[in-house]
Amino acid sequence: MITKEEVERIAKLARLELTEKETEKMQKDLSDILDYFDLLKKAPKSEKASSQKPGICTRKDEVVAQSREVAEKLVAASPDKEDSYIKVKSIL
Amino acid sequence: MELTELTIKQCHEGLKNKKFSSRDLTLAYLENIKKKDKELHAFLTVTEDLAISQAIRADERIALSRAEGQDFPMLCGIPCAIKDNILVEGQKCTNASKILENYVASYDATCVKKLKEQGVIILGKTNLDEFAFGSSTENSAFGVTKNPHDKTRVAGGSSGGSAAAVAANMACFTLGTDTGCSIRTPASFCGIVGLKPTYGAVSRYGLTASASSLDQMGPMAKNVEDCKIVFKAISGKDKMDATSADYKLEESEVKLKGIKIGVPKEYFGKGLDPEVEKIIRNAIKKAEDQGAEIVEINLSSSEYALACYYIIQTSEASANLARFDGIRYGRSENGKDLLDVYLNSRGVGFGSETKRRIMLGTYSLSSGYYDAYYKKAQEVRGLIRQDFEKAFSPSNDGVDLIFCPVTPFPAFKIGEKMNDPLSMYLADIYTVSVNLAGLPALSLPAGKIGKLPVGLQIIGNQFQENKILSCASELEKIIDKNV
């Protein structure tokens, strides 16, 4: 069973606000699922990690220009903006 | 026959021969949606104005082609619906999440663009589990989609709205997405055909990313031929998706006679409903009767697939969903500082399954647990891929296709698995390996248990959609899907 403190630590890393009730339920659900994940300990060792087929996922690192119209729409979709900028709370 | 019962090919012929117009078709579908969707809830948005204006344009295009003695594209004038995690410019794209409740798409997804170029009619956006996390659409923030065959049961998920819309004749075809089961399970539960293409066969540009190494879009339709038509229209290389492949469906006919079909014994063990097994075994027998050679195969790492999948899926999803921060788009909650805005927006905007998956993924990727979970899962993914490589290997006297169930059981009752996330995950036990290995697979209606449809899963090697579609089409003609 993972601890309540651990759930709270992960929630903070994940940038999630959880209510007291959610934290409690999360503790139980995560514990059940993580216990199930332990099945992998039985799996044979393999040197070869695999994601998708290598070779098809590479491209040149290049900037593809987006049309101004789309760019404006993207900015317009943000909750808080000024001119053509997205506004955030001050960080420093 | 009602207009809304026609297949794509039949609609195309009717449009060509002036039996009806695209406007007639569109209005018939909109009428059906009005009549049925209050109860079924397959749609999150009905784009009536867009549909009618597209239909008028399609009719003009068809008339012009006719006058010039030319043919028009197969999908011109055909009404469809799009899963609500795929962008349609100017329309809401909610992902069935409160955090994107009022988000309006700024551009078209590549597959939507391709469909629009052919002249399709977009009737609306279909329901799903929030961010496609689920197997039943019960995780939709806007309510569950009911199964048209039994309204007390789920339509499957996460593309449940797309499946129910086709099954209830509320769209001629739909687009779905499949990260672990999400086209095949609802197709199976609703008795329609759904194709999860090879990873990279269809561009993912304009799809809200769930787990980027697993996600794939695909067609859901009334029959195999329709699926093939739509797949042909949406597949191929796209410069906006680096993982998309330069691939064109070859169209040679592959007959069941003489091909080798593998039946993985790991997929017929404990937990499989005997009624489902009977239907799948019967379908395998039918293929054998047509002259296919049936062999038992081993996919020995199968028992690890589900755990492996849920570690990788949640890890990638936790990273992908970091973009929903209350700053760039979607719902934003107030806070005293930036961190507070993040915490509050995400805390209020995400539903419980989404939070659970973000938490699981964050845990698996966090310092101290990375090796035991994420790294180990990537290794096991390699083993699962090797199992399939071996099974399909020509040098190893391998098989052409694999036949197995889609799910261990037919559509379950609404609410039945909602309090036990792990039992919900177990519904995906026969489907997730396909995504981990990047393979194509199709769900073909193979029979019914009472009112409830059961799908046969046909898995092929990478980029062998033609073999799958060809054999499925032959089998479709000889299987009575209503027994």
CSV table of N, CA, C and O in Angstrom, one decimal, chain B residues 384-435:
chain,number,residue,atom,x,y,z
B,384,ILE,N,7.3,-8.5,-26.2
B,384,ILE,CA,6.0,-8.6,-26.9
B,384,ILE,C,6.1,-8.5,-28.4
B,384,ILE,O,5.6,-9.2,-29.2
B,385,ARG,N,6.9,-7.5,-28.8
B,385,ARG,CA,7.1,-7.2,-30.2
B,385,ARG,C,7.8,-8.4,-30.8
B,385,ARG,O,7.4,-8.9,-31.9
B,386,GLN,N,8.8,-9.0,-30.1
B,386,GLN,CA,9.5,-10.2,-30.6
B,386,GLN,C,8.5,-11.4,-30.8
B,386,GLN,O,8.7,-12.1,-31.8
B,387,ASP,N,7.6,-11.5,-29.9
B,387,ASP,CA,6.6,-12.6,-30.0
B,387,ASP,C,5.9,-12.6,-31.4
B,387,ASP,O,5.7,-13.6,-32.1
B,388,PHE,N,5.5,-11.3,-31.7
B,388,PHE,CA,4.7,-11.2,-33.0
B,388,PHE,C,5.7,-11.3,-34.2
B,388,PHE,O,5.3,-11.9,-35.2
B,389,GLU,N,6.9,-10.8,-34.0
B,389,GLU,CA,7.8,-10.9,-35.2
B,389,GLU,C,8.1,-12.4,-35.5
B,389,GLU,O,8.1,-12.8,-36.6
B,390,LYS,N,8.2,-13.1,-34.4
B,390,LYS,CA,8.4,-14.6,-34.6
B,390,LYS,C,7.2,-15.2,-35.2
B,390,LYS,O,7.3,-16.0,-36.2
B,391,ALA,N,6.0,-14.9,-34.7
B,391,ALA,CA,4.8,-15.5,-35.2
B,391,ALA,C,4.6,-15.2,-36.7
B,391,ALA,O,4.1,-16.0,-37.5
B,392,PHE,N,4.9,-14.0,-37.1
B,392,PHE,CA,4.7,-13.6,-38.5
B,392,PHE,C,5.9,-13.9,-39.5
B,392,PHE,O,5.8,-13.7,-40.7
B,393,SER,N,7.0,-14.3,-38.9
B,393,SER,CA,8.2,-14.4,-39.7
B,393,SER,C,8.1,-15.5,-40.8
B,393,SER,O,7.9,-16.7,-40.5
B,394,PRO,N,8.3,-15.1,-42.0
B,394,PRO,CA,8.3,-16.0,-43.1
B,394,PRO,C,9.4,-17.1,-43.0
B,394,PRO,O,9.2,-18.3,-43.3
B,395,SER,N,10.6,-16.7,-42.5
B,395,SER,CA,11.7,-17.6,-42.4
B,395,SER,C,11.4,-18.6,-41.3
B,395,SER,O,12.1,-19.7,-41.2
B,396,ASN,N,10.5,-18.3,-40.4
B,396,ASN,CA,10.2,-19.2,-39.3
B,396,ASN,C,8.9,-20.0,-39.6
B,396,ASN,O,8.2,-20.5,-38.7
B,397,ASP,N,8.5,-20.0,-40.9
B,397,ASP,CA,7.2,-20.7,-41.3
B,397,ASP,C,6.1,-20.0,-40.6
B,397,ASP,O,5.2,-20.7,-40.1
B,398,GLY,N,6.1,-18.7,-40.6
B,398,GLY,CA,5.1,-17.9,-39.8
B,398,GLY,C,3.7,-17.9,-40.4
B,398,GLY,O,3.5,-18.3,-41.5
B,399,VAL,N,2.8,-17.2,-39.7
B,399,VAL,CA,1.4,-17.1,-40.1
B,399,VAL,C,1.2,-15.9,-40.9
B,399,VAL,O,2.0,-14.9,-40.8
B,400,ASP,N,0.0,-15.8,-41.6
B,400,ASP,CA,-0.3,-14.6,-42.3
B,400,ASP,C,-1.1,-13.7,-41.4
B,400,ASP,O,-1.0,-12.4,-41.5
B,401,LEU,N,-2.0,-14.3,-40.7
B,401,LEU,CA,-2.9,-13.5,-39.8
B,401,LEU,C,-3.1,-14.2,-38.5
B,401,LEU,O,-2.8,-15.4,-38.4
B,402,ILE,N,-3.5,-13.4,-37.5
B,402,ILE,CA,-3.8,-14.0,-36.2
B,402,ILE,C,-5.3,-13.8,-35.9
B,402,ILE,O,-5.8,-12.7,-36.1
B,403,PHE,N,-6.0,-14.8,-35.5
B,403,PHE,CA,-7.4,-14.7,-35.1
B,403,PHE,C,-7.6,-14.9,-33.6
B,403,PHE,O,-7.0,-15.9,-33.0
B,404,CYS,N,-8.3,-14.0,-33.0
B,404,CYS,CA,-8.5,-14.1,-31.5
B,404,CYS,C,-9.7,-13.3,-31.1
B,404,CYS,O,-10.3,-12.5,-31.9
B,405,PRO,N,-10.2,-13.3,-29.8
B,405,PRO,CA,-11.3,-12.4,-29.4
B,405,PRO,C,-10.8,-11.0,-29.3
B,405,PRO,O,-9.6,-10.7,-29.2
B,406,VAL,N,-11.7,-10.0,-29.3
B,406,VAL,CA,-11.4,-8.6,-29.1
B,406,VAL,C,-11.4,-8.4,-27.5
B,406,VAL,O,-10.5,-7.8,-27.0
B,407,THR,N,-12.5,-8.9,-26.9
B,407,THR,CA,-12.6,-8.7,-25.4
B,407,THR,C,-13.0,-10.1,-24.8
B,407,THR,O,-13.5,-10.9,-25.5
B,408,PRO,N,-12.7,-10.3,-23.6
B,408,PRO,CA,-13.1,-11.5,-22.9
B,408,PRO,C,-14.6,-11.7,-22.8
B,408,PRO,O,-15.1,-12.8,-22.5
B,409,PHE,N,-15.4,-10.6,-22.9
B,409,PHE,CA,-16.8,-10.7,-22.6
B,409,PHE,C,-17.5,-9.7,-23.5
B,409,PHE,O,-16.9,-8.7,-24.0
B,410,PRO,N,-18.8,-9.8,-23.7
B,410,PRO,CA,-19.6,-8.8,-24.5
B,410,PRO,C,-19.8,-7.5,-23.7
B,410,PRO,O,-19.3,-7.5,-22.6
B,411,ALA,N,-20.5,-6.6,-24.3
B,411,ALA,CA,-20.8,-5.3,-23.6
B,411,ALA,C,-21.3,-5.5,-22.2
B,411,ALA,O,-22.2,-6.3,-22.0
B,412,PHE,N,-20.7,-4.8,-21.2
B,412,PHE,CA,-21.1,-5.0,-19.8
B,412,PHE,C,-22.1,-3.9,-19.4
B,412,PHE,O,-22.3,-2.9,-20.1
B,413,LYS,N,-22.7,-4.1,-18.2
B,413,LYS,CA,-23.7,-3.2,-17.7
B,413,LYS,C,-23.1,-1.8,-17.4
B,413,LYS,O,-22.0,-1.8,-16.9
B,414,ILE,N,-23.8,-0.8,-17.7
B,414,ILE,CA,-23.3,0.6,-17.3
B,414,ILE,C,-23.2,0.6,-15.7
B,414,ILE,O,-24.0,0.2,-15.0
B,415,GLY,N,-22.0,1.0,-15.3
B,415,GLY,CA,-21.7,1.1,-13.9
B,415,GLY,C,-21.1,-0.1,-13.3
B,415,GLY,O,-20.5,0.0,-12.2
B,416,GLU,N,-21.1,-1.2,-14.0
B,416,GLU,CA,-20.6,-2.5,-13.4
B,416,GLU,C,-19.1,-2.4,-13.0
B,416,GLU,O,-18.8,-3.0,-12.0
B,417,LYS,N,-18.3,-1.7,-13.8
B,417,LYS,CA,-16.9,-1.8,-13.5
B,417,LYS,C,-16.3,-0.4,-13.0
B,417,LYS,O,-15.1,-0.2,-12.8
B,418,MET,N,-17.2,0.6,-12.8
B,418,MET,CA,-16.8,1.9,-12.5
B,418,MET,C,-16.0,2.1,-11.2
B,418,MET,O,-15.2,3.0,-11.0
B,419,ASN,N,-16.3,1.3,-10.2
B,419,ASN,CA,-15.7,1.4,-8.9
B,419,ASN,C,-14.4,0.6,-8.8
B,419,ASN,O,-13.8,0.7,-7.7
B,420,ASP,N,-14.1,-0.1,-9.8
B,420,ASP,CA,-12.9,-0.9,-9.7
B,420,ASP,C,-12.1,-0.7,-11.0
B,420,ASP,O,-12.2,-1.5,-12.0
B,421,PRO,N,-11.2,0.3,-11.0
B,421,PRO,CA,-10.4,0.6,-12.2
B,421,PRO,C,-9.7,-0.6,-12.8
B,421,PRO,O,-9.6,-0.8,-14.0
B,422,LEU,N,-9.1,-1.5,-12.0
B,422,LEU,CA,-8.4,-2.6,-12.5
B,422,LEU,C,-9.2,-3.5,-13.3
B,422,LEU,O,-8.8,-4.1,-14.3
B,423,SER,N,-10.5,-3.8,-12.8
B,423,SER,CA,-11.3,-4.7,-13.6
B,423,SER,C,-11.7,-4.1,-14.9
B,423,SER,O,-11.9,-4.8,-15.9
B,424,MET,N,-11.8,-2.8,-15.0
B,424,MET,CA,-12.0,-2.1,-16.3
B,424,MET,C,-10.8,-2.3,-17.2
B,424,MET,O,-10.9,-2.6,-18.4
B,425,TYR,N,-9.6,-2.2,-16.6
B,425,TYR,CA,-8.4,-2.3,-17.4
B,425,TYR,C,-8.3,-3.7,-18.0
B,425,TYR,O,-7.8,-3.9,-19.1
B,426,LEU,N,-8.8,-4.7,-17.3
B,426,LEU,CA,-8.7,-6.1,-17.7
B,426,LEU,C,-9.6,-6.4,-19.0
B,426,LEU,O,-9.3,-7.4,-19.7
B,427,ALA,N,-10.5,-5.5,-19.3
B,427,ALA,CA,-11.3,-5.6,-20.5
B,427,ALA,C,-10.4,-5.5,-21.8
B,427,ALA,O,-10.7,-5.9,-22.8
B,428,ASP,N,-9.2,-4.9,-21.6
B,428,ASP,CA,-8.3,-4.6,-22.7
B,428,ASP,C,-7.2,-5.7,-22.9
B,428,ASP,O,-6.3,-5.5,-23.7
B,429,ILE,N,-7.4,-6.8,-22.2
B,429,ILE,CA,-6.3,-7.8,-22.2
B,429,ILE,C,-5.9,-8.4,-23.5
B,429,ILE,O,-4.8,-8.7,-23.7
B,430,TYR,N,-6.9,-8.5,-24.5
B,430,TYR,CA,-6.5,-9.0,-25.8
B,430,TYR,C,-6.2,-8.0,-26.8
B,430,TYR,O,-6.0,-8.3,-28.0
B,431,THR,N,-6.3,-6.7,-26.5
B,431,THR,CA,-6.2,-5.7,-27.5
B,431,THR,C,-4.9,-4.9,-27.4
B,431,THR,O,-4.4,-4.4,-28.4
B,432,VAL,N,-4.3,-4.8,-26.2
B,432,VAL,CA,-3.2,-3.8,-26.0
B,432,VAL,C,-1.9,-4.3,-26.6
B,432,VAL,O,-1.1,-3.4,-27.0
B,433,SER,N,-1.7,-5.6,-26.8
B,433,SER,CA,-0.4,-6.0,-27.4
B,433,SER,C,-0.2,-5.5,-28.8
B,433,SER,O,0.9,-5.2,-29.2
B,434,VAL,N,-1.3,-5.4,-29.5
B,434,VAL,CA,-1.3,-4.9,-30.9
B,434,VAL,C,-0.7,-3.5,-30.9
B,434,VAL,O,0.1,-3.2,-31.8
B,435,ASN,N,-1.1,-2.6,-30.0
B,435,ASN,CA,-0.6,-1.3,-29.9
B,435,ASN,C,0.9,-1.3,-29.5
B,435,ASN,O,1.7,-0.5,-30.0
